[in-house]
Short mmCIF file of C-alpha atoms in Angstrom, two decimals:
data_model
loop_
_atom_site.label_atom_id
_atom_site.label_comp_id
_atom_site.label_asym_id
_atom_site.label_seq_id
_atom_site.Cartn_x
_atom_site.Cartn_y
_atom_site.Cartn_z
CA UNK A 16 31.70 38.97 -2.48
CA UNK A 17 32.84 36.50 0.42
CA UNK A 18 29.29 36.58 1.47
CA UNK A 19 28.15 35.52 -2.19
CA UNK A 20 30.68 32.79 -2.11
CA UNK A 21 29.48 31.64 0.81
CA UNK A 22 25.91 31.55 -0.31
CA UNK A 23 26.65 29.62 -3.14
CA UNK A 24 28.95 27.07 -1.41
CA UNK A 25 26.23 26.49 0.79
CA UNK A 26 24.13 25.75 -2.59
CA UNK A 27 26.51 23.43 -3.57
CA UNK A 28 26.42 21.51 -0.37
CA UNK A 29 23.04 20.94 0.03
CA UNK A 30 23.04 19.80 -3.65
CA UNK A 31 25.42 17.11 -3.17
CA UNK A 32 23.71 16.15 0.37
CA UNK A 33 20.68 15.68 -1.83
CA UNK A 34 22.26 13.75 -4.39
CA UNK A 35 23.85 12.04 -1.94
CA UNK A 36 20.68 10.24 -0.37
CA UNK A 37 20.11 8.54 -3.96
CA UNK A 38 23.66 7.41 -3.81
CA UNK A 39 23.34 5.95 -0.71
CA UNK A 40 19.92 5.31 -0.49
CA UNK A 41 18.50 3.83 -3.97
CA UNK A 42 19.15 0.01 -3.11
CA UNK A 43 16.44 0.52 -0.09
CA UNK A 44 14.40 1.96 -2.83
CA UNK A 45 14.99 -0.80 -5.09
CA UNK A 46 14.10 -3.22 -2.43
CA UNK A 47 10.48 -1.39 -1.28
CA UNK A 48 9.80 -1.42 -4.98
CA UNK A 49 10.61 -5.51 -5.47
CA UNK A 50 8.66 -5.84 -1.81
CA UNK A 51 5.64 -3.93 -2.38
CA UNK A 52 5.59 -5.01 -6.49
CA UNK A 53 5.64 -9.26 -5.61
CA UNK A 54 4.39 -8.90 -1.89
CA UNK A 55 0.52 -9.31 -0.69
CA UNK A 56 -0.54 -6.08 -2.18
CA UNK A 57 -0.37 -7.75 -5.49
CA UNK A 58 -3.09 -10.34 -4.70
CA UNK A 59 -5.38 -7.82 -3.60
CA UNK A 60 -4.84 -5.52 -6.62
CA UNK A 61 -5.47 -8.34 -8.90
CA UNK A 62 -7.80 -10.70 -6.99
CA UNK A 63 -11.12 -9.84 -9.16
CA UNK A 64 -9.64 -11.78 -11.93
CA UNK A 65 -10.06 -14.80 -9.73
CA UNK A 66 -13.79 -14.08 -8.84
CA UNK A 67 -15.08 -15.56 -12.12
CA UNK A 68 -13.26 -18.92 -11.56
CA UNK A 69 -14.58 -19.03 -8.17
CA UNK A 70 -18.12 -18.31 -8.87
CA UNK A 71 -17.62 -20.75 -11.45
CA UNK A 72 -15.83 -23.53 -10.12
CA UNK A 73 -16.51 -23.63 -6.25
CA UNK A 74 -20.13 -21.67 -6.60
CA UNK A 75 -19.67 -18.70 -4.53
CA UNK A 76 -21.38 -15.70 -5.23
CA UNK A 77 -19.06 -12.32 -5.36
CA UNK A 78 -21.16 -11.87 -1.75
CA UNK A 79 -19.76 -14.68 -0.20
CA UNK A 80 -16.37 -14.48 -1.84
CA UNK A 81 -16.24 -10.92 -0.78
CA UNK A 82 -17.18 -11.87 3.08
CA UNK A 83 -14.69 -14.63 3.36
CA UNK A 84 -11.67 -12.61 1.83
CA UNK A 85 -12.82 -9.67 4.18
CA UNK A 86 -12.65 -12.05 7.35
CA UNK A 87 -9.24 -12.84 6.31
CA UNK A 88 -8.25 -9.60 6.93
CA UNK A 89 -8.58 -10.30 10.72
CA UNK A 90 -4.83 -11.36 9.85
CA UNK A 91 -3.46 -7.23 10.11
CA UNK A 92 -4.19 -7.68 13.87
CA UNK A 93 -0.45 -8.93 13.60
CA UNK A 94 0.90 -5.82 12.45
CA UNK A 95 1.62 -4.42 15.51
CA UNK A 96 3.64 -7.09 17.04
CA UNK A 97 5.41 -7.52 13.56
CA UNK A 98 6.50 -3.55 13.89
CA UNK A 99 7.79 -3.88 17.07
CA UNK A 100 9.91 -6.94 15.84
CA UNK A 101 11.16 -4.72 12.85
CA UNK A 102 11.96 -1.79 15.65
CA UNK A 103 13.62 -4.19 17.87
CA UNK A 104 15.42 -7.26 15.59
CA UNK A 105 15.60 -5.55 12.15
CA UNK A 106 13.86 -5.41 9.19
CA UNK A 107 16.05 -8.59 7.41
CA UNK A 108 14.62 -11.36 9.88
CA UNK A 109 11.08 -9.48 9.10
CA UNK A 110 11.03 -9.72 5.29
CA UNK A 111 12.18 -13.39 5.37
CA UNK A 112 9.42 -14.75 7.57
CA UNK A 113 6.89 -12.48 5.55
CA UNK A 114 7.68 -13.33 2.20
CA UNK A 115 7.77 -17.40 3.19
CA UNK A 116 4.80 -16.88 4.58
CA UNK A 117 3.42 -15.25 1.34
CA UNK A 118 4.29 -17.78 -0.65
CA UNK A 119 2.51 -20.39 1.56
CA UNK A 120 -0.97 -18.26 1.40
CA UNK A 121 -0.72 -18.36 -2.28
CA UNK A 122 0.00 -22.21 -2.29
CA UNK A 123 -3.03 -22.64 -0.10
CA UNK A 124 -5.37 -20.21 -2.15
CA UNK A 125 -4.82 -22.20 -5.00
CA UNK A 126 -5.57 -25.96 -3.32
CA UNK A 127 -9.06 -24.46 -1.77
CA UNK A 128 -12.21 -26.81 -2.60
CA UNK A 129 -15.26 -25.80 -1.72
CA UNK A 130 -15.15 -25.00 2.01
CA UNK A 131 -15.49 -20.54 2.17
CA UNK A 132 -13.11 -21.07 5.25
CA UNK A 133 -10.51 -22.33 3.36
CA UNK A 134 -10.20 -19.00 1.55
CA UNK A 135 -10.36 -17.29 4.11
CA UNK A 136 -7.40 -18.97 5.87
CA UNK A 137 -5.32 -18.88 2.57
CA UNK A 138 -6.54 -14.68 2.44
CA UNK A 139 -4.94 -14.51 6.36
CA UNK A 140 -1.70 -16.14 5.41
CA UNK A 141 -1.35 -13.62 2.75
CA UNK A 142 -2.88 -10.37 5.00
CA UNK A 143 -0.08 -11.66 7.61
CA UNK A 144 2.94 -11.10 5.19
CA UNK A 145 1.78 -7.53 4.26
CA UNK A 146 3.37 -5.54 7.03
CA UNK A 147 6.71 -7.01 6.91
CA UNK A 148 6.66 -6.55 2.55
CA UNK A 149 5.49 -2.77 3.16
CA UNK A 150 6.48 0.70 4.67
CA UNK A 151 6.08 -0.67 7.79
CA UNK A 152 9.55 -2.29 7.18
CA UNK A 153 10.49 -0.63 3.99
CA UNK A 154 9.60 3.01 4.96
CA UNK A 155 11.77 2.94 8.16
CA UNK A 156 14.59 2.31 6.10
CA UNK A 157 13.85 5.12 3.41
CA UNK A 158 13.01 7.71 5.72
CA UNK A 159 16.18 7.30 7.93
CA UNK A 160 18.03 7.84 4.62
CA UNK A 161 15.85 10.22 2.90
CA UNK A 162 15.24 13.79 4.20
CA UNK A 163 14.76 16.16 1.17
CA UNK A 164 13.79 13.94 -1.05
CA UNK A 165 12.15 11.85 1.43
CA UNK A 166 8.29 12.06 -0.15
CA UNK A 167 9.76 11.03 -3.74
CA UNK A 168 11.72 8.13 -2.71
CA UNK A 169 8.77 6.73 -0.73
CA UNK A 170 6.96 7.44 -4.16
CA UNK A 171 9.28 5.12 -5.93
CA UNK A 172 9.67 2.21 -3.31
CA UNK A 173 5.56 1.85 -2.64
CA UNK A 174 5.19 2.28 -6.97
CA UNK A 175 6.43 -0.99 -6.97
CA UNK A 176 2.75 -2.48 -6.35
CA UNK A 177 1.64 -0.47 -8.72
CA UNK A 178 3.96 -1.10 -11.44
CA UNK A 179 3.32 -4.84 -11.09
CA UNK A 180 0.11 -4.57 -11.80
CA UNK A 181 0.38 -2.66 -14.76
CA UNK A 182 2.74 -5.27 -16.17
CA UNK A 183 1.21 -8.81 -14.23
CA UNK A 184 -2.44 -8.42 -14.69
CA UNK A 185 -2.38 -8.88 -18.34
CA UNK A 186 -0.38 -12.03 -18.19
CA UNK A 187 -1.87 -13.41 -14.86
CA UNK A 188 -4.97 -13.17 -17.03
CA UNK A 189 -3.64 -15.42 -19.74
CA UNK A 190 -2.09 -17.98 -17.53
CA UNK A 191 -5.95 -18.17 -15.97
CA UNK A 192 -7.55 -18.34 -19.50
CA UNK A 193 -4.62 -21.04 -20.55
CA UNK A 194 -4.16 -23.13 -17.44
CA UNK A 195 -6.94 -21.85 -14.46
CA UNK A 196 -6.59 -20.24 -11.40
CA UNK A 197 -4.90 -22.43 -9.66
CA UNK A 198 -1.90 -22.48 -11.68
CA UNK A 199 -1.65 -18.47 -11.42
CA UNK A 200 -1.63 -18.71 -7.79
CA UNK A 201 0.89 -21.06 -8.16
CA UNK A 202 2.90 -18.77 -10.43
CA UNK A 203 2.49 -15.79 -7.71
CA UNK A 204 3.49 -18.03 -4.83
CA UNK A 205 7.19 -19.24 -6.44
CA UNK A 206 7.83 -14.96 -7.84
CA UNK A 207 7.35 -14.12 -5.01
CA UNK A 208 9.73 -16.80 -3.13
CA UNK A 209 12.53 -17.18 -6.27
CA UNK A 210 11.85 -14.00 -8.26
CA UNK A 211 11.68 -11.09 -5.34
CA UNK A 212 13.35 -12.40 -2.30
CA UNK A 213 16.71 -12.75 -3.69
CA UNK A 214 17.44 -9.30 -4.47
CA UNK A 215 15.76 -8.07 -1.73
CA UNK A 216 18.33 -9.57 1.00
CA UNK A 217 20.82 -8.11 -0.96
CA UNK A 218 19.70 -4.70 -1.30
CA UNK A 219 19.35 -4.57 2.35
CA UNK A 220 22.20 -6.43 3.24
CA UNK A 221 23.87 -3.61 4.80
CA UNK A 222 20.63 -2.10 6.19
CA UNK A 223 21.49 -2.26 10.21
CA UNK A 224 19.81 -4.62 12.49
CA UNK A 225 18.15 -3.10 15.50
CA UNK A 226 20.47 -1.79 18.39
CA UNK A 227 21.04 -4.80 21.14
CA UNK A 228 21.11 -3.65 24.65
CA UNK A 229 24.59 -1.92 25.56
CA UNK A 230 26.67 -4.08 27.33
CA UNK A 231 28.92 -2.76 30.05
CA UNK A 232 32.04 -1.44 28.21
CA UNK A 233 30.02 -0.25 24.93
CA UNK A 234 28.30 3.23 24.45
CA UNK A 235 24.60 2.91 24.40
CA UNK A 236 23.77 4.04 20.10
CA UNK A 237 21.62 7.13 20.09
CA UNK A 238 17.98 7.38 19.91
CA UNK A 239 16.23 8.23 16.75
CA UNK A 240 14.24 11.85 17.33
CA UNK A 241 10.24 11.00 17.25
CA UNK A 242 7.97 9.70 19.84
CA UNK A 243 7.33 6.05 21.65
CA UNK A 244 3.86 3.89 19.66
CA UNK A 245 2.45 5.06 23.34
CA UNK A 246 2.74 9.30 22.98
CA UNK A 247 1.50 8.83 19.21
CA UNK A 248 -1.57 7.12 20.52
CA UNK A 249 -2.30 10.07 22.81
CA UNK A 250 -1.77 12.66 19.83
CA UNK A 251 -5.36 12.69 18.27
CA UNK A 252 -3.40 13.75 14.89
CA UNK A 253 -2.67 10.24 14.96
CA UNK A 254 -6.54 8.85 14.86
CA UNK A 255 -7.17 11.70 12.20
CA UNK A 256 -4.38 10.05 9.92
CA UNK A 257 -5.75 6.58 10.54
CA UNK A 258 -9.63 7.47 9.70
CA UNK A 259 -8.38 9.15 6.76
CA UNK A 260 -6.19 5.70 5.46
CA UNK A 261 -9.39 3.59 6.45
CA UNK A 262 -11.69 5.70 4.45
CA UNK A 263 -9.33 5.97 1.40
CA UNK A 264 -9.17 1.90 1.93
CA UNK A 265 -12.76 1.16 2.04
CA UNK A 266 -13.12 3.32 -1.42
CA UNK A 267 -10.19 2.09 -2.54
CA UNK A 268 -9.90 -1.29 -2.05
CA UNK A 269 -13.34 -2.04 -2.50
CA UNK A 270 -12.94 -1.20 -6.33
CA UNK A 271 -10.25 -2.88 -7.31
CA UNK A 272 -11.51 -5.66 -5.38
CA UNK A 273 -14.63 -6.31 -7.70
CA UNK A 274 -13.02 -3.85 -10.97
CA UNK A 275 -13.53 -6.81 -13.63
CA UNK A 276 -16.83 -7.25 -12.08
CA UNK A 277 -17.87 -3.71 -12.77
CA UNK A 278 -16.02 -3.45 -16.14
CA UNK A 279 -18.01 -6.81 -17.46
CA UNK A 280 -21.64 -4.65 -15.54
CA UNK A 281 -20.77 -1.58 -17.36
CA UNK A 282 -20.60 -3.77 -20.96
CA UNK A 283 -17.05 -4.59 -21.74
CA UNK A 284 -16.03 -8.27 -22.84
CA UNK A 285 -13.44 -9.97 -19.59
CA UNK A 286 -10.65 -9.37 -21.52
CA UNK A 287 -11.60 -5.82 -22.10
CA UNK A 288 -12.72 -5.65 -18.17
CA UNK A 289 -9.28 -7.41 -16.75
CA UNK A 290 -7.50 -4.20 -18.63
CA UNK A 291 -8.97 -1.45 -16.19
CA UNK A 292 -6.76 -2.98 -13.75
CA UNK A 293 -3.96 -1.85 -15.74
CA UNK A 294 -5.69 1.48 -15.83
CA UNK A 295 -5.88 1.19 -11.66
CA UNK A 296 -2.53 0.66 -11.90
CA UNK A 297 -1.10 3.12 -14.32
CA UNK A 298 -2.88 6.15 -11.97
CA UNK A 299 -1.73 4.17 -8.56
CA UNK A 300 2.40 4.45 -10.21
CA UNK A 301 0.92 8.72 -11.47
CA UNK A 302 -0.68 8.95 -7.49
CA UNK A 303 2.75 8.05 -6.41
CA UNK A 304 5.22 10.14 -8.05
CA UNK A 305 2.93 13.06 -8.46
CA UNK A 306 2.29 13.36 -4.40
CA UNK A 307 6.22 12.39 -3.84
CA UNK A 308 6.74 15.48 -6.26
CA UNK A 309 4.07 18.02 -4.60
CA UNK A 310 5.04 17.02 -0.73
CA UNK A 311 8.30 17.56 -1.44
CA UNK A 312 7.79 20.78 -2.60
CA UNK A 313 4.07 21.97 -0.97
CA UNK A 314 1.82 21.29 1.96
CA UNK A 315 0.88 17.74 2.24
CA UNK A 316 -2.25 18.05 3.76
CA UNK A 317 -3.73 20.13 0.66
CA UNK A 318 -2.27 17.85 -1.77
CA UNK A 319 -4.18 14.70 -0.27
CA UNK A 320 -7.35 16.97 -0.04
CA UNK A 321 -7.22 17.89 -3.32
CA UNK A 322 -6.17 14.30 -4.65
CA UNK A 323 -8.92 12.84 -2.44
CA UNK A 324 -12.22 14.87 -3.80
CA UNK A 325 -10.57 14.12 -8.00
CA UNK A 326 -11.06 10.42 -7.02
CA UNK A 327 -14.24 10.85 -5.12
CA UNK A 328 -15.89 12.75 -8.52
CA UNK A 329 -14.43 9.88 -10.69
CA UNK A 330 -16.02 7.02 -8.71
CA UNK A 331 -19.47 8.87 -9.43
CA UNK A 332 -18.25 8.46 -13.41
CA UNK A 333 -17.64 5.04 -12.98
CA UNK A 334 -21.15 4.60 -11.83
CA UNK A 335 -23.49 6.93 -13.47
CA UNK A 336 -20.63 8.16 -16.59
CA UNK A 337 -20.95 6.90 -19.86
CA UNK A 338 -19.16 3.55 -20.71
CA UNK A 339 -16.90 2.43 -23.65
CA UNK A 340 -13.56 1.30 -23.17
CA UNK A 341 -11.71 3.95 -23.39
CA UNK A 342 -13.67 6.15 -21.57
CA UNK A 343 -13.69 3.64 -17.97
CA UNK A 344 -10.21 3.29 -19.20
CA UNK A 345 -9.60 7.23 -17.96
CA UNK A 346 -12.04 7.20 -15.18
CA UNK A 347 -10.57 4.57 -13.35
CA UNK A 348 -7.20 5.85 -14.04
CA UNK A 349 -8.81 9.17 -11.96
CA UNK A 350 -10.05 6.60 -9.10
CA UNK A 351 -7.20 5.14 -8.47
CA UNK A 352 -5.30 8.07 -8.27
CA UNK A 353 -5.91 8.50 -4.60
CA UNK A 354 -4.89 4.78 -3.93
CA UNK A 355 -1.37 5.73 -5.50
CA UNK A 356 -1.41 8.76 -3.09
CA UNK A 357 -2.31 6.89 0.35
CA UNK A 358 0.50 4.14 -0.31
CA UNK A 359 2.81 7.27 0.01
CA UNK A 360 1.08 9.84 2.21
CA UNK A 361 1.15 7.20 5.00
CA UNK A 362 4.77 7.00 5.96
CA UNK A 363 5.42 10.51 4.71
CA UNK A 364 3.24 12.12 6.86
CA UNK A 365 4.03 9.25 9.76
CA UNK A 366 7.56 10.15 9.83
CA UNK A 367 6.96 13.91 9.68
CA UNK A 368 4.39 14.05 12.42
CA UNK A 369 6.11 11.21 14.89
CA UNK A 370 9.15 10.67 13.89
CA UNK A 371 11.67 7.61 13.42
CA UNK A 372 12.14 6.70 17.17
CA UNK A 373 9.10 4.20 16.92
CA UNK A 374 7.98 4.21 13.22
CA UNK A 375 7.47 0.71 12.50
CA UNK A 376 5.35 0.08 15.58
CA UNK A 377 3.34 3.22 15.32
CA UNK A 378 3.02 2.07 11.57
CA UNK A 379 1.98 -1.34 12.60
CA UNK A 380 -0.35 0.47 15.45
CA UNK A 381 -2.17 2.24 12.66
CA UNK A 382 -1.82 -0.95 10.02
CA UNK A 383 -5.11 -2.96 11.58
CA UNK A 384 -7.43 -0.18 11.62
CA UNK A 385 -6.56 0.98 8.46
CA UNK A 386 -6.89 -2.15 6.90
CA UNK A 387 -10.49 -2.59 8.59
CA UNK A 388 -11.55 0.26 6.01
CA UNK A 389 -9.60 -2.58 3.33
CA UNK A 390 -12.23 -5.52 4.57
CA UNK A 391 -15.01 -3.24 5.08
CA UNK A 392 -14.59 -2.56 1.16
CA UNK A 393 -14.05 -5.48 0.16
CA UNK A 394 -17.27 -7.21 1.94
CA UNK A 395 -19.43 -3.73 1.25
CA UNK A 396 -18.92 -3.82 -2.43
CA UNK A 397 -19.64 -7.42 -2.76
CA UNK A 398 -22.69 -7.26 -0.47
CA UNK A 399 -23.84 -4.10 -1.68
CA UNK A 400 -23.31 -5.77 -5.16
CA UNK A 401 -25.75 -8.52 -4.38
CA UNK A 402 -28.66 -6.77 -2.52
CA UNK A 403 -29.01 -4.13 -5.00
CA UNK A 404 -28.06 -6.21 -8.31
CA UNK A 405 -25.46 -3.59 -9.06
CA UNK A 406 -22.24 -1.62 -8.08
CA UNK A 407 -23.54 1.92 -8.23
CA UNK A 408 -24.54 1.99 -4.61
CA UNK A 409 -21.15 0.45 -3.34
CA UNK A 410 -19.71 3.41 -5.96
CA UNK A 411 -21.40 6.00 -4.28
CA UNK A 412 -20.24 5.14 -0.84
CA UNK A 413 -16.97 5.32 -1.83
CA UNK A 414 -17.68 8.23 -3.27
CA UNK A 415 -18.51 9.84 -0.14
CA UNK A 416 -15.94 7.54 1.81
CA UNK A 417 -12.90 9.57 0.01
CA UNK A 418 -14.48 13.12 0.33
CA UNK A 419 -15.04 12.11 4.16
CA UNK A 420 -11.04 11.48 3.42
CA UNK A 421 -10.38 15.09 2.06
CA UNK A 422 -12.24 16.33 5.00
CA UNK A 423 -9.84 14.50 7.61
CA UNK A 424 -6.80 15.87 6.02
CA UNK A 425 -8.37 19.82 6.10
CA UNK A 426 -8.95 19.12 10.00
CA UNK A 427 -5.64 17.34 10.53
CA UNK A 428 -4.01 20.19 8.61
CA UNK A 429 -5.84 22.30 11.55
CA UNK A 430 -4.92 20.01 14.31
CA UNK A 431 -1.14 20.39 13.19
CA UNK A 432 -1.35 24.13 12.85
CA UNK A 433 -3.07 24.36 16.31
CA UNK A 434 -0.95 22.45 18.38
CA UNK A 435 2.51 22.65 16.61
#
């Protein structure tokens, strides 16, 4: 009998330890959700609605305007320095100077004439805020507070993006219809300063600031387990993680770059077109919860594999399927489902493997190449686009792009198992 007891007062300890990381935890959560919902993400889920107004008004084709926003992407080489800063000074100084910077990119986008470099600055500005509005800064503070239900509250903070873009893209697209563009870039620029900063600083108002150097009569603070940005670059499970986020981005983020493009190909009216990026979004917010369920619970590496090839046999759909509304409405729902899943695999499966010690720089190590598989997309598709005269080839690479994806998790999976 005392043994039962004790069993079951163990239970009952872990239970409230559990419900004790919401407690303490769910204003970080709140925060990611408000950072990654308003931050740059949002611009690149819902930039094809500003690809007609381009072509239209400046006279790019979806080539060039592809190109120049892929080029901008040259601004992730920060990302690095940027986690080291949020390792170092905190994560508060971070998400100020990203989300003013934010709002400045937008500001610019929206005076461009007819210069392509002009874009492509305003595209930097808004690449350069990313890392300081995502898990680089936001999953450092979730998984230091998060260990059992560490994959689900990622889930929640990175379903912010997602979320947004459920509920933004049908009223960006009005405000472009109604006023242009320029005035929704506008709009994006002062949310992002007067709507989402705000209650960001004071979610994280008691988050801690980075540990200064111990002084003579104070006790240095202990080290976080994990290892330096410098033994993570020697572990080749860290390349295998990275090739698998840049394929996943290329697929990815080549879609939803050109989506109303390929919704108005396949038939549909723009209006009709803009609302597959709701679909997009709707399976990014599923992606999210259902992997923060499954790692929680399962093998991650499985999960992602199995996530990866659904999306991969969806992307053929959306090229060669049949068409109708409805139907594109539930096979992009199926492509994006594997977007939803990287946002949160990433600094799951970055925590797990290097722990907390250096996360933000070994996050910020990874960010750039990653996001090279982002601008690859993004230029491929609209290349690809033009020298063909459609999207099924650019389809079809991504395609093979996220089963290359499924394979890096089975051999990372492996790599883990070998070497412990």
């Amino acid at each position: 009998m005392a043994g039962l007891w004790n069993m079951r007062r163990t239970a009952r300890q872990a239970s409230g330890a559990r419900t004790g990381e919401w407690r303490r935890g769910w204003p970080i959560v709140a925060a990611a959700m408000l950072g990654s919902g308003l931050g740059p993400g949002l611009y690149q889920n819902l930039s094809s609605l500003f690809v007609p107004g381009l072509e239209r008004d400046l006279g790019w084709s979806r080539g060039d305007i592809a190109t120049a926003a892929g080029i901008g992407m040259i601004g992730a080489l920060a990302a690095p320095a940027i986690g080291r800063a949020a390792d170092r000074t905190g994560v508060r100084p971070v998400v100020v100077a990203s989300m003013l910077i934010l709002s400045l990119g937008y500001l610019w986008l929206a005076s461009v004439a007819g210069a392509l470099w002009h874009y492509t600055v305003g595209v930097m500005l808004v690449v350069l805020a990313l890392p300081g509005t995502s898990s680089l800064s936001f999953g450092k503070l979730i998984a230091a507070r998060f260990v059992a239900h560490r994959g689900m509250a990622l889930a929640f903070g990175t379903s912010g993006l997602a979320t947004m873009t459920v509920v933004i893209a049908p009223l960006l697209g009005f405000v472009i219809g109604q006023y242009g563009w320029r005035s929704a870039l506008i709009l994006l620029g002062m949310t992002s300063l007067l709507v989402a900063l705000p209650p960001i600083l004071l979610a994280i108002r008691d988050a801690p600031l980075a540990e200064a150097p111990p002084t003579d009569d104070a006790v240095p603070a202990p080290v976080p387990p994990g290892m330096t940005a410098a033994q993570a670059r020697r572990d080749p499970r860290f390349w295998l993680l990275i090739a698998s986020a840049m394929l996943i981005n290329f697929a990815t983020t080549g879609l939803v770059t050109q989506m109303v493009p390929i919704g108005i190909e396949r038939g549909l009216p723009a209006a009709e077109a803009a609302l597959l990026l709701t679909g997009f979004g709707v399976s990014a917010i599923a992606g999210r919860i259902l992997v923060g369920v499954l790692v929680d619970r399962l093998p991650p590496f499985p999960v992602a594999g199995a996530i990866a090839i659904v999306s991969a046999g969806a992307f053929l759909l959306l090229g060669w399927g049949p068409g109708g509304l409805a139907t594109l409405l539930a096979i992009v729902f199926l492509c994006g489902l594997m977007n939803g899943a990287e946002n949160d695999l990433l600094p799951f499966l970055a925590a797990r493997l290097f722990g907390l010690r250096a996360f933000a720089e070994i996050y910020g190590t990874a960010m750039p190449i990653a996001l090279a598989g982002s601008a690859i997309g993004i230029v491929g598709f609209g290349r690809l686009h033009d020298h063909s005269g459609s999207y099924t080839l650019a389809l079809a690479a991504g395609s093979g792009a996220l089963l290359l994806a499924a394979g890096s998790f089975a051999l990372l999976s492996r790599v883990r198992a070998d070497r412990g």
